[in-house]
CSV table of N, CA and C and ligand atoms in Angstrom, one decimal:
chain,number,residue,atom,x,y,z
A,1,UNK,N,29.9,-12.5,-97.4
A,1,UNK,CA,31.1,-11.9,-96.8
A,1,UNK,C,31.2,-12.1,-95.3
A,2,UNK,N,32.3,-12.5,-94.7
A,2,UNK,CA,32.3,-12.7,-93.2
A,2,UNK,C,32.1,-11.4,-92.5
A,3,UNK,N,31.4,-11.5,-91.4
A,3,UNK,CA,31.1,-10.3,-90.6
A,3,UNK,C,32.3,-9.6,-90.0
A,4,UNK,N,32.3,-8.3,-90.1
A,4,UNK,CA,33.5,-7.6,-89.5
A,4,UNK,C,33.4,-7.6,-88.0
A,5,UNK,N,34.5,-8.0,-87.4
A,5,UNK,CA,34.6,-8.0,-85.9
A,5,UNK,C,35.0,-6.7,-85.4
A,6,UNK,N,34.1,-6.1,-84.6
A,6,UNK,CA,34.4,-4.8,-84.0
A,6,UNK,C,34.6,-4.9,-82.5
A,7,UNK,N,35.7,-4.4,-82.0
A,7,UNK,CA,36.0,-4.5,-80.6
A,7,UNK,C,36.1,-3.2,-80.0
A,8,UNK,N,35.8,-3.2,-78.7
A,8,UNK,CA,35.8,-1.9,-77.9
A,8,UNK,C,36.7,-2.1,-76.6
A,9,UNK,N,37.7,-1.3,-76.5
A,9,UNK,CA,38.5,-1.4,-75.3
A,9,UNK,C,38.3,-0.1,-74.5
A,10,UNK,N,37.5,-0.1,-73.5
A,10,UNK,CA,37.2,1.2,-72.8
A,10,UNK,C,38.1,1.3,-71.5
A,11,UNK,N,38.2,2.5,-71.1
A,11,UNK,CA,39.0,2.7,-69.8
A,11,UNK,C,39.0,4.2,-69.5
A,12,UNK,N,39.6,4.5,-68.3
A,12,UNK,CA,39.8,5.9,-67.9
A,12,UNK,C,41.1,6.4,-68.6
A,13,UNK,N,42.1,5.6,-68.8
A,13,UNK,CA,43.3,5.9,-69.5
A,13,UNK,C,43.9,7.3,-69.0
A,14,UNK,N,44.0,7.4,-67.7
A,14,UNK,CA,44.4,8.7,-67.0
A,14,UNK,C,45.8,8.5,-66.4
A,15,UNK,N,46.9,8.4,-67.1
A,15,UNK,CA,47.0,8.3,-68.5
A,15,UNK,C,47.2,6.9,-69.0
A,16,UNK,N,47.3,6.7,-70.3
A,16,UNK,CA,47.6,5.4,-70.9
A,16,UNK,C,49.0,5.0,-70.4
A,17,UNK,N,49.1,3.7,-70.1
A,17,UNK,CA,50.4,3.1,-69.7
A,17,UNK,C,50.9,2.1,-70.8
A,18,UNK,N,52.1,1.6,-70.6
A,18,UNK,CA,52.6,0.6,-71.5
A,18,UNK,C,51.7,-0.7,-71.4
A,19,UNK,N,51.1,-0.9,-70.2
A,19,UNK,CA,50.3,-2.1,-70.0
A,19,UNK,C,49.0,-2.0,-70.8
A,20,UNK,N,48.4,-0.8,-70.9
A,20,UNK,CA,47.2,-0.6,-71.7
A,20,UNK,C,47.6,-0.8,-73.2
A,21,UNK,N,48.7,-0.3,-73.6
A,21,UNK,CA,49.2,-0.4,-75.0
A,21,UNK,C,49.3,-1.9,-75.4
A,22,UNK,N,49.9,-2.6,-74.4
A,22,UNK,CA,50.1,-4.1,-74.6
A,22,UNK,C,48.8,-4.8,-74.8
A,23,UNK,N,47.8,-4.4,-74.0
A,23,UNK,CA,46.4,-5.0,-74.1
A,23,UNK,C,45.8,-4.6,-75.5
A,24,UNK,N,45.9,-3.4,-75.9
A,24,UNK,CA,45.3,-2.9,-77.1
A,24,UNK,C,45.9,-3.6,-78.3
A,25,UNK,N,47.2,-3.8,-78.3
A,25,UNK,CA,47.9,-4.5,-79.4
A,25,UNK,C,47.5,-6.0,-79.5
A,26,UNK,N,47.2,-6.6,-78.3
A,26,UNK,CA,46.7,-8.0,-78.3
A,26,UNK,C,45.3,-8.0,-78.9
A,27,UNK,N,44.5,-7.0,-78.4
A,27,UNK,CA,43.0,-7.0,-78.8
A,27,UNK,C,42.9,-6.8,-80.3
A,28,UNK,N,43.7,-5.9,-80.9
A,28,UNK,CA,43.5,-5.5,-82.3
A,28,UNK,C,43.8,-6.7,-83.2
A,29,UNK,N,44.6,-7.7,-82.7
A,29,UNK,CA,44.9,-8.9,-83.5
A,29,UNK,C,43.6,-9.8,-83.6
A,30,UNK,N,42.7,-9.6,-82.6
A,30,UNK,CA,41.5,-10.4,-82.6
A,30,UNK,C,40.3,-9.8,-83.3
A,31,UNK,N,40.4,-8.6,-83.8
A,31,UNK,CA,39.3,-8.0,-84.5
A,31,UNK,C,39.7,-7.2,-85.7
A,32,UNK,N,38.7,-6.8,-86.5
A,32,UNK,CA,39.0,-6.0,-87.7
A,32,UNK,C,39.2,-4.6,-87.4
A,33,UNK,N,38.5,-4.1,-86.3
A,33,UNK,CA,38.5,-2.7,-85.9
A,33,UNK,C,38.4,-2.7,-84.4
A,34,UNK,N,39.4,-1.9,-83.8
A,34,UNK,CA,39.4,-1.8,-82.3
A,34,UNK,C,39.2,-0.3,-81.9
A,35,UNK,N,38.1,-0.1,-81.2
A,35,UNK,CA,37.9,1.3,-80.7
A,35,UNK,C,38.5,1.4,-79.3
A,36,UNK,N,39.5,2.2,-79.1
A,36,UNK,CA,40.0,2.4,-77.7
A,36,UNK,C,39.3,3.7,-77.3
A,37,UNK,N,38.5,3.6,-76.2
A,37,UNK,CA,37.6,4.7,-75.9
A,37,UNK,C,37.8,5.1,-74.4
A,38,UNK,N,37.9,6.5,-74.3
A,38,UNK,CA,38.0,7.1,-73.0
A,38,UNK,C,36.6,7.3,-72.4
A,39,UNK,N,36.4,6.9,-71.2
A,39,UNK,CA,35.1,7.2,-70.6
A,39,UNK,C,35.1,8.7,-70.1
A,40,UNK,N,34.0,9.3,-70.5
A,40,UNK,CA,33.8,10.7,-70.2
A,40,UNK,C,33.1,11.0,-68.8
A,41,UNK,N,32.5,10.0,-68.3
A,41,UNK,CA,31.7,10.1,-67.0
A,41,UNK,C,32.7,10.5,-65.9
A,42,UNK,N,32.4,11.5,-65.1
A,42,UNK,CA,33.4,11.8,-64.1
A,42,UNK,C,33.2,11.0,-62.8
A,43,UNK,N,33.4,9.6,-63.0
A,43,UNK,CA,33.3,8.8,-61.8
A,43,UNK,C,34.5,8.8,-60.9
A,44,UNK,N,35.7,9.2,-61.5
A,44,UNK,CA,36.9,9.3,-60.8
A,44,UNK,C,37.5,10.7,-61.1
A,45,UNK,N,38.2,11.3,-60.1
A,45,UNK,CA,38.8,12.6,-60.4
A,45,UNK,C,40.0,12.3,-61.2
A,46,UNK,N,40.0,12.9,-62.4
A,46,UNK,CA,41.1,12.6,-63.4
A,46,UNK,C,42.2,13.7,-63.3
A,47,UNK,N,43.4,13.4,-63.7
A,47,UNK,CA,44.5,14.3,-63.8
A,47,UNK,C,44.3,15.1,-65.1
A,48,UNK,N,44.1,14.3,-66.2
A,48,UNK,CA,44.0,14.9,-67.5
A,48,UNK,C,42.5,15.0,-68.0
A,49,UNK,N,42.2,16.0,-68.7
A,49,UNK,CA,40.8,16.1,-69.2
A,49,UNK,C,40.6,15.0,-70.3
A,50,UNK,N,39.3,14.8,-70.6
A,50,UNK,CA,39.0,13.7,-71.5
A,50,UNK,C,39.6,14.0,-72.9
A,51,UNK,N,39.6,15.3,-73.3
A,51,UNK,CA,40.1,15.7,-74.6
A,51,UNK,C,41.6,15.4,-74.6
A,52,UNK,N,42.3,15.7,-73.5
A,52,UNK,CA,43.8,15.5,-73.4
A,52,UNK,C,44.1,14.0,-73.5
A,53,UNK,N,43.2,13.2,-72.8
A,53,UNK,CA,43.5,11.8,-72.8
A,53,UNK,C,43.3,11.2,-74.2
A,54,UNK,N,42.3,11.7,-74.9
A,54,UNK,CA,42.1,11.3,-76.3
A,54,UNK,C,43.3,11.7,-77.1
A,55,UNK,N,43.8,12.9,-76.9
A,55,UNK,CA,44.9,13.4,-77.7
A,55,UNK,C,46.2,12.5,-77.4
A,56,UNK,N,46.3,12.1,-76.1
A,56,UNK,CA,47.5,11.3,-75.7
A,56,UNK,C,47.4,9.9,-76.3
A,57,UNK,N,46.1,9.4,-76.4
A,57,UNK,CA,45.9,8.1,-77.0
A,57,UNK,C,46.2,8.1,-78.5
A,58,UNK,N,45.8,9.2,-79.1
A,58,UNK,CA,46.1,9.4,-80.5
A,58,UNK,C,47.6,9.4,-80.8
A,59,UNK,N,48.3,10.1,-79.9
A,59,UNK,CA,49.8,10.2,-80.1
A,59,UNK,C,50.4,8.8,-79.9
A,60,UNK,N,49.9,8.0,-79.0
A,60,UNK,CA,50.6,6.8,-78.7
A,60,UNK,C,50.1,5.5,-79.5
A,61,UNK,N,48.8,5.5,-79.8
A,61,UNK,CA,48.1,4.4,-80.4
A,61,UNK,C,47.5,4.6,-81.7
A,62,UNK,N,47.3,5.9,-82.0
A,62,UNK,CA,46.5,6.4,-83.2
A,62,UNK,C,47.0,5.8,-84.5
A,63,UNK,N,48.3,5.5,-84.6
A,63,UNK,CA,48.8,5.0,-85.9
A,63,UNK,C,48.8,3.5,-86.0
A,64,UNK,N,48.4,2.8,-85.0
A,64,UNK,CA,48.4,1.3,-85.1
A,64,UNK,C,47.2,0.9,-86.0
A,65,UNK,N,47.5,0.2,-87.1
A,65,UNK,CA,46.5,-0.2,-88.0
A,65,UNK,C,45.3,-0.9,-87.3
A,66,UNK,N,44.1,-0.4,-87.7
A,66,UNK,CA,42.9,-1.1,-87.1
A,66,UNK,C,42.4,-0.4,-85.8
A,67,UNK,N,43.2,0.5,-85.3
A,67,UNK,CA,42.8,1.2,-84.0
A,67,UNK,C,42.2,2.5,-84.2
A,68,UNK,N,41.1,2.8,-83.6
A,68,UNK,CA,40.4,4.1,-83.6
A,68,UNK,C,40.3,4.6,-82.2
A,69,UNK,N,40.5,5.9,-82.0
A,69,UNK,CA,40.4,6.4,-80.7
A,69,UNK,C,39.2,7.3,-80.6
A,70,UNK,N,38.5,7.2,-79.4
A,70,UNK,CA,37.3,8.1,-79.2
A,70,UNK,C,37.1,8.2,-77.7
A,71,UNK,N,36.0,8.9,-77.4
A,71,UNK,CA,35.5,9.0,-76.0
A,71,UNK,C,34.0,8.8,-76.0
A,72,UNK,N,33.5,8.5,-74.8
A,72,UNK,CA,32.0,8.3,-74.8
A,72,UNK,C,31.5,8.7,-73.4
A,73,UNK,N,30.2,9.0,-73.4
A,73,UNK,CA,29.6,9.3,-72.1
A,73,UNK,C,28.4,8.3,-71.9
A,74,UNK,N,28.0,8.1,-70.7
A,74,UNK,CA,26.9,7.2,-70.4
A,74,UNK,C,27.4,5.8,-70.3
A,75,UNK,N,26.5,4.9,-70.6
A,75,UNK,CA,26.8,3.5,-70.4
A,75,UNK,C,27.7,2.9,-71.5
A,76,UNK,N,28.6,2.1,-71.1
A,76,UNK,CA,29.5,1.4,-72.0
A,76,UNK,C,28.7,0.6,-73.1
A,77,UNK,N,27.7,-0.1,-72.6
A,77,UNK,CA,27.0,-1.0,-73.5
A,77,UNK,C,26.2,-0.2,-74.6
A,78,UNK,N,25.8,1.0,-74.2
A,78,UNK,CA,25.1,1.9,-75.2
A,78,UNK,C,26.2,2.3,-76.3
A,79,UNK,N,27.4,2.6,-75.8
A,79,UNK,CA,28.4,3.0,-76.8
A,79,UNK,C,28.8,1.7,-77.7
A,80,UNK,N,28.8,0.6,-77.1
A,80,UNK,CA,29.1,-0.7,-77.8
A,80,UNK,C,28.0,-0.9,-78.9
A,81,UNK,N,26.7,-0.6,-78.6
A,81,UNK,CA,25.6,-0.8,-79.5
A,81,UNK,C,25.8,0.2,-80.7
A,82,UNK,N,26.2,1.5,-80.3
A,82,UNK,CA,26.3,2.6,-81.3
A,82,UNK,C,27.4,2.2,-82.3
A,83,UNK,N,28.5,1.6,-81.8
A,83,UNK,CA,29.6,1.2,-82.7
A,83,UNK,C,29.4,-0.1,-83.4
A,84,UNK,N,28.4,-0.8,-83.0
A,84,UNK,CA,28.1,-2.2,-83.4
A,84,UNK,C,29.2,-3.2,-83.0
A,85,UNK,N,29.8,-2.9,-81.9
A,85,UNK,CA,30.9,-3.7,-81.4
A,85,UNK,C,30.3,-5.0,-80.8
A,86,UNK,N,31.0,-6.1,-81.1
A,86,UNK,CA,30.5,-7.4,-80.5
A,86,UNK,C,31.3,-7.8,-79.3
A,87,UNK,N,32.5,-7.2,-79.1
A,87,UNK,CA,33.4,-7.6,-78.0
A,87,UNK,C,33.9,-6.4,-77.2
A,88,UNK,N,33.8,-6.5,-75.9
A,88,UNK,CA,34.4,-5.5,-75.0
A,88,UNK,C,35.7,-6.2,-74.5
A,89,UNK,N,36.8,-5.5,-74.6
A,89,UNK,CA,38.1,-6.1,-74.1
A,89,UNK,C,38.4,-5.4,-72.8
A,90,UNK,N,38.9,-6.1,-71.9
A,90,UNK,CA,39.5,-5.6,-70.6
A,90,UNK,C,40.7,-6.3,-70.3
A,91,UNK,N,41.6,-5.6,-69.6
A,91,UNK,CA,42.9,-6.3,-69.2
A,91,UNK,C,42.7,-6.8,-67.8
A,92,UNK,N,43.3,-7.9,-67.5
A,92,UNK,CA,43.3,-8.5,-66.2
A,92,UNK,C,44.8,-8.7,-65.8
A,93,UNK,N,45.1,-8.0,-64.6
A,93,UNK,CA,46.5,-8.1,-64.2
A,93,UNK,C,46.7,-9.1,-63.1
A,94,UNK,N,45.8,-9.1,-62.1
A,94,UNK,CA,45.9,-9.9,-61.0
A,94,UNK,C,44.6,-10.3,-60.4
A,95,UNK,N,44.6,-11.2,-59.5
A,95,UNK,CA,43.3,-11.7,-58.9
A,95,UNK,C,42.5,-10.5,-58.3
A,96,UNK,N,43.2,-9.5,-57.8
A,96,UNK,CA,42.6,-8.3,-57.3
A,96,UNK,C,41.7,-7.6,-58.3
A,97,UNK,N,42.0,-7.7,-59.6
A,97,UNK,CA,41.2,-7.0,-60.6
A,97,UNK,C,39.9,-7.8,-60.8
A,98,UNK,N,40.0,-9.1,-60.5
A,98,UNK,CA,38.9,-10.0,-61.0
A,98,UNK,C,37.5,-9.7,-60.5
A,99,UNK,N,37.4,-9.5,-59.2
A,99,UNK,CA,36.0,-9.3,-58.7
A,99,UNK,C,35.3,-8.1,-59.3
A,100,UNK,N,36.0,-7.0,-59.4
A,100,UNK,CA,35.4,-5.8,-60.1
A,100,UNK,C,35.1,-6.1,-61.5
A,101,UNK,N,36.0,-6.7,-62.2
A,101,UNK,CA,35.8,-7.0,-63.7
A,101,UNK,C,34.7,-8.0,-63.9
A,102,UNK,N,34.6,-9.0,-63.1
A,102,UNK,CA,33.6,-10.0,-63.2
A,102,UNK,C,32.2,-9.4,-63.0
A,103,UNK,N,32.1,-8.6,-62.0
A,103,UNK,CA,30.8,-7.9,-61.7
A,103,UNK,C,30.4,-7.0,-62.9
A,104,UNK,N,31.4,-6.2,-63.4
A,104,UNK,CA,31.1,-5.3,-64.5
A,104,UNK,C,30.7,-6.1,-65.7
A,105,UNK,N,31.4,-7.2,-66.0
A,105,UNK,CA,31.1,-8.0,-67.1
A,105,UNK,C,29.7,-8.6,-67.1
A,106,UNK,N,29.3,-9.0,-65.9
A,106,UNK,CA,27.9,-9.5,-65.7
A,106,UNK,C,26.8,-8.5,-65.8
A,107,UNK,N,27.1,-7.3,-65.3
A,107,UNK,CA,26.2,-6.2,-65.4
A,107,UNK,C,26.0,-5.8,-66.9
A,108,UNK,N,27.2,-5.7,-67.6
A,108,UNK,CA,27.1,-5.4,-69.0
A,108,UNK,C,26.4,-6.4,-69.8
A,109,UNK,N,26.5,-7.7,-69.4
A,109,UNK,CA,25.8,-8.8,-70.2
A,109,UNK,C,24.3,-8.7,-69.9
A,110,UNK,N,24.0,-8.3,-68.6
A,110,UNK,CA,22.5,-8.2,-68.3
A,110,UNK,C,21.9,-7.1,-69.1
A,111,UNK,N,22.7,-6.0,-69.3
A,111,UNK,CA,22.2,-4.9,-70.1
A,111,UNK,C,22.2,-5.1,-71.6
A,112,UNK,N,23.1,-5.9,-72.0
A,112,UNK,CA,23.3,-6.1,-73.5
A,112,UNK,C,23.7,-7.6,-73.7
A,113,UNK,N,22.8,-8.5,-73.7
A,113,UNK,CA,23.1,-9.9,-73.8
A,113,UNK,C,23.9,-10.4,-75.0
A,114,UNK,N,23.9,-9.6,-76.1
A,114,UNK,CA,24.7,-10.0,-77.3
A,114,UNK,C,26.2,-9.7,-77.1
A,115,UNK,N,26.6,-8.9,-76.2
A,115,UNK,CA,28.0,-8.5,-76.1
A,115,UNK,C,28.8,-9.5,-75.4
A,116,UNK,N,30.0,-9.7,-75.8
A,116,UNK,CA,30.9,-10.7,-75.1
A,116,UNK,C,32.0,-9.8,-74.5
A,117,UNK,N,32.4,-10.2,-73.3
A,117,UNK,CA,33.6,-9.5,-72.6
A,117,UNK,C,34.7,-10.5,-72.7
A,118,UNK,N,35.8,-10.0,-73.2
A,118,UNK,CA,37.1,-10.8,-73.3
A,118,UNK,C,38.1,-10.2,-72.4
A,119,UNK,N,38.7,-11.0,-71.5
A,119,UNK,CA,39.8,-10.5,-70.6
A,119,UNK,C,41.1,-10.9,-71.2
A,120,UNK,N,42.0,-10.0,-71.3
A,120,UNK,CA,43.3,-10.3,-71.9
A,120,UNK,C,44.4,-10.0,-70.8
A,121,UNK,N,45.4,-10.8,-70.8
A,121,UNK,CA,46.5,-10.7,-69.8
A,121,UNK,C,47.7,-10.0,-70.4
A,122,UNK,N,48.2,-9.0,-69.8
A,122,UNK,CA,49.3,-8.3,-70.4
A,122,UNK,C,50.6,-9.1,-70.2
A,123,UNK,N,51.6,-8.7,-70.9
A,123,UNK,CA,53.0,-9.2,-70.7
A,123,UNK,C,53.3,-9.1,-69.2
A,124,UNK,N,53.9,-10.1,-68.6
A,124,UNK,CA,54.2,-10.0,-67.2
A,124,UNK,C,55.0,-8.8,-66.7
A,125,UNK,N,55.7,-8.2,-67.6
A,125,UNK,CA,56.5,-7.0,-67.2
A,125,UNK,C,55.6,-5.8,-66.9
A,126,UNK,N,54.3,-5.9,-67.3
A,126,UNK,CA,53.4,-4.8,-67.0
A,126,UNK,C,52.3,-5.1,-65.9
A,127,UNK,N,52.4,-6.3,-65.4
A,127,UNK,CA,51.4,-6.8,-64.4
A,127,UNK,C,51.2,-5.8,-63.2
A,128,UNK,N,52.3,-5.2,-62.8
A,128,UNK,CA,52.2,-4.3,-61.6
A,128,UNK,C,51.8,-2.9,-62.0
A,129,UNK,N,51.7,-2.5,-63.3
A,129,UNK,CA,51.4,-1.1,-63.7
A,129,UNK,C,50.0,-0.7,-63.6
A,130,UNK,N,49.8,0.5,-63.1
A,130,UNK,CA,48.5,1.1,-63.1
A,130,UNK,C,48.6,2.6,-63.3
A,131,UNK,N,47.6,3.2,-63.8
A,131,UNK,CA,47.7,4.7,-64.0
A,131,UNK,C,47.9,5.4,-62.7
A,132,UNK,N,47.2,4.9,-61.6
A,132,UNK,CA,47.4,5.6,-60.4
A,132,UNK,C,48.8,5.5,-59.8
A,133,UNK,N,49.4,4.3,-59.9
A,133,UNK,CA,50.8,4.2,-59.4
A,133,UNK,C,51.7,5.1,-60.3
A,134,UNK,N,51.5,5.1,-61.6
A,134,UNK,CA,52.3,5.9,-62.4
A,134,UNK,C,52.2,7.4,-62.0
A,135,UNK,N,51.0,7.9,-61.7
A,135,UNK,CA,50.8,9.3,-61.3
A,135,UNK,C,51.6,9.6,-60.0
A,136,UNK,N,51.5,8.6,-59.1
A,136,UNK,CA,52.2,8.7,-57.8
A,136,UNK,C,53.7,8.9,-58.1
A,137,UNK,N,54.3,8.0,-58.9
A,137,UNK,CA,55.7,8.1,-59.2
A,137,UNK,C,56.1,9.4,-59.9
A,138,UNK,N,55.2,9.8,-60.8
A,138,UNK,CA,55.5,11.1,-61.5
A,138,UNK,C,55.4,12.3,-60.6
A,139,UNK,N,54.4,12.2,-59.7
A,139,UNK,CA,54.2,13.3,-58.7
A,139,UNK,C,55.5,13.6,-57.9
A,140,UNK,N,56.2,12.5,-57.5
A,140,UNK,CA,57.4,12.7,-56.7
A,140,UNK,C,58.7,12.6,-57.5
A,141,UNK,N,58.5,12.8,-58.8
A,141,UNK,CA,59.7,12.9,-59.7
A,141,UNK,C,60.4,11.6,-60.0
A,142,UNK,N,59.8,10.4,-59.8
A,142,UNK,CA,60.4,9.1,-60.0
A,142,UNK,C,60.6,8.8,-61.5
A,143,UNK,N,61.4,7.8,-61.7
A,143,UNK,CA,61.7,7.3,-63.1
A,143,UNK,C,60.4,6.7,-63.8
A,144,UNK,N,60.1,7.1,-65.0
A,144,UNK,CA,58.9,6.5,-65.7
A,144,UNK,C,59.3,5.7,-66.9
A,145,UNK,N,60.6,5.6,-67.2
A,145,UNK,CA,61.0,4.9,-68.4
A,145,UNK,C,60.6,3.4,-68.3
A,146,UNK,N,60.0,2.9,-69.3
A,146,UNK,CA,59.5,1.5,-69.3
A,146,UNK,C,58.1,1.3,-68.8
A,147,UNK,N,57.6,2.4,-68.2
A,147,UNK,CA,56.2,2.3,-67.7
A,147,UNK,C,55.2,3.0,-68.7
A,148,UNK,N,55.6,4.1,-69.3
A,148,UNK,CA,54.8,4.8,-70.2
A,148,UNK,C,55.6,5.3,-71.4
A,149,UNK,N,54.9,5.5,-72.5
A,149,UNK,CA,55.7,6.0,-73.7
A,149,UNK,C,56.2,7.4,-73.4
A,150,UNK,N,57.3,7.9,-74.2
A,150,UNK,CA,57.9,9.2,-73.9
A,150,UNK,C,56.9,10.4,-73.9
A,151,UNK,N,55.9,10.3,-74.8
A,151,UNK,CA,54.9,11.4,-74.9
A,151,UNK,C,54.1,11.5,-73.6
A,152,UNK,N,53.8,10.4,-73.0
A,152,UNK,CA,53.1,10.4,-71.7
A,152,UNK,C,53.9,10.9,-70.6
A,153,UNK,N,55.2,10.5,-70.6
A,153,UNK,CA,56.1,10.9,-69.6
A,153,UNK,C,56.2,12.4,-69.6
A,154,UNK,N,56.3,13.0,-70.8
A,154,UNK,CA,56.4,14.5,-71.0
A,154,UNK,C,55.1,15.1,-70.4
A,155,UNK,N,54.0,14.5,-70.8
A,155,UNK,CA,52.7,15.1,-70.3
A,155,UNK,C,52.6,15.0,-68.8
A,156,UNK,N,53.1,13.9,-68.2
A,156,UNK,CA,53.0,13.8,-66.7
A,156,UNK,C,54.0,14.8,-66.0
A,157,UNK,N,55.2,14.9,-66.6
A,157,UNK,CA,56.1,15.9,-66.0
A,157,UNK,C,55.6,17.3,-66.1
A,158,UNK,N,54.9,17.6,-67.2
A,158,UNK,CA,54.3,19.0,-67.3
A,158,UNK,C,53.2,19.1,-66.3
A,159,UNK,N,52.4,18.1,-66.1
A,159,UNK,CA,51.2,18.2,-65.2
A,159,UNK,C,51.6,18.3,-63.8
A,160,UNK,N,52.8,17.8,-63.4
A,160,UNK,CA,53.2,17.8,-62.0
A,160,UNK,C,54.3,18.9,-61.8
A,161,UNK,N,54.4,19.8,-62.8
A,161,UNK,CA,55.3,20.9,-62.5
A,161,UNK,C,54.7,21.8,-61.5
A,162,UNK,N,55.4,22.4,-60.6
A,162,UNK,CA,54.8,23.3,-59.6
A,162,UNK,C,53.9,24.3,-60.2
A,163,UNK,N,54.2,24.9,-61.3
A,163,UNK,CA,53.4,26.0,-61.9
A,163,UNK,C,52.0,25.4,-62.3
A,164,UNK,N,52.0,24.2,-62.9
A,164,UNK,CA,50.7,23.6,-63.4
A,164,UNK,C,49.9,23.3,-62.2
A,165,UNK,N,50.5,22.7,-61.1
A,165,UNK,CA,49.7,22.4,-59.9
A,165,UNK,C,49.1,23.6,-59.3
A,166,UNK,N,49.9,24.7,-59.3
A,166,UNK,CA,49.4,26.0,-58.7
A,166,UNK,C,48.2,26.5,-59.5
A,167,UNK,N,48.3,26.4,-60.8
A,167,UNK,CA,47.2,26.8,-61.7
A,167,UNK,C,45.9,26.0,-61.4
A,168,UNK,N,46.1,24.7,-61.1
A,168,UNK,CA,45.0,23.9,-60.8
A,168,UNK,C,44.5,24.0,-59.4
A,169,UNK,N,45.2,24.7,-58.5
A,169,UNK,CA,44.9,24.8,-57.1
A,169,UNK,C,45.2,23.6,-56.3
A,170,UNK,N,46.1,22.7,-56.9
A,170,UNK,CA,46.4,21.5,-56.2
A,170,UNK,C,47.7,21.6,-55.4
A,171,UNK,N,47.9,20.7,-54.5
A,171,UNK,CA,49.2,20.7,-53.7
A,171,UNK,C,50.2,19.8,-54.4
A,172,UNK,N,51.4,20.1,-54.4
A,172,UNK,CA,52.4,19.2,-55.1
A,172,UNK,C,52.5,17.9,-54.3
B,1,PNS,O1,40.0,2.2,-66.7
B,1,PNS,P1,38.8,1.9,-65.8
B,1,PNS,O2,38.6,3.2,-64.9
B,1,PNS,O3,38.9,0.7,-64.9
B,1,PNS,O4,37.5,1.8,-66.7
B,1,PNS,C1,36.2,1.6,-66.2
B,1,PNS,C2,35.2,1.6,-67.3
B,1,PNS,C3,35.3,2.9,-68.1
B,1,PNS,C4,35.2,0.4,-68.1
B,1,PNS,C5,33.8,1.7,-66.5
B,1,PNS,O5,33.8,2.6,-65.5
B,1,PNS,C6,32.6,1.9,-67.5
B,1,PNS,O6,32.2,1.1,-68.2
B,1,PNS,N1,32.0,3.1,-67.3
B,1,PNS,C7,30.9,3.5,-68.1
B,1,PNS,C8,29.6,3.5,-67.3
B,1,PNS,C9,29.0,2.1,-67.3
B,1,PNS,O7,28.6,1.5,-68.3
B,1,PNS,N2,28.8,1.5,-66.1
B,1,PNS,C10,28.2,0.2,-66.0
B,1,PNS,C11,29.1,-0.9,-65.8
B,1,PNS,S1,29.3,-1.3,-64.1
């Protein structure tokens, strides 16, 4: 029986954008099972909790055949071993992504020589999208249509409501 191809698409997904969804849809075509996983390590200050990001991924990607949503703590390669994943997928938008991604791929390979890192390029209409720019637009009430699915737009609008910001002790 041919070996099952298991892929892992990790990220902060704070929040997931249409660009991430585009990459996940391309990645799932290349494997039998794709794990879209939220990193739990607090390396960046996130707007949404890990649990909320997993919930939002479930809402937007959970029903795509072959896709499984999860979160992990610690090293990515350890999670890849745990899942028995052979491929780590990452999206590449521009040359500016390359240096960081290249370094990360080589570190991951040094830590786990059997893993392959595959870079996928999103549809050009998403090349400029990033979770941070989306948050900036949402923060100042800008239009989000076409950038994120409606569920994410709703979550962003709620997160940037003055009452939510006050509860978090943040400034609008
Ligand atoms: O969406 P992001 O923030 O660009 O994703 C970065 C991610 C989650 C892929 C990266 O931070 C990661 O793999 N974190 C887990 C810790 C780890 O394995 N670090 C070693 C690789 S440099």
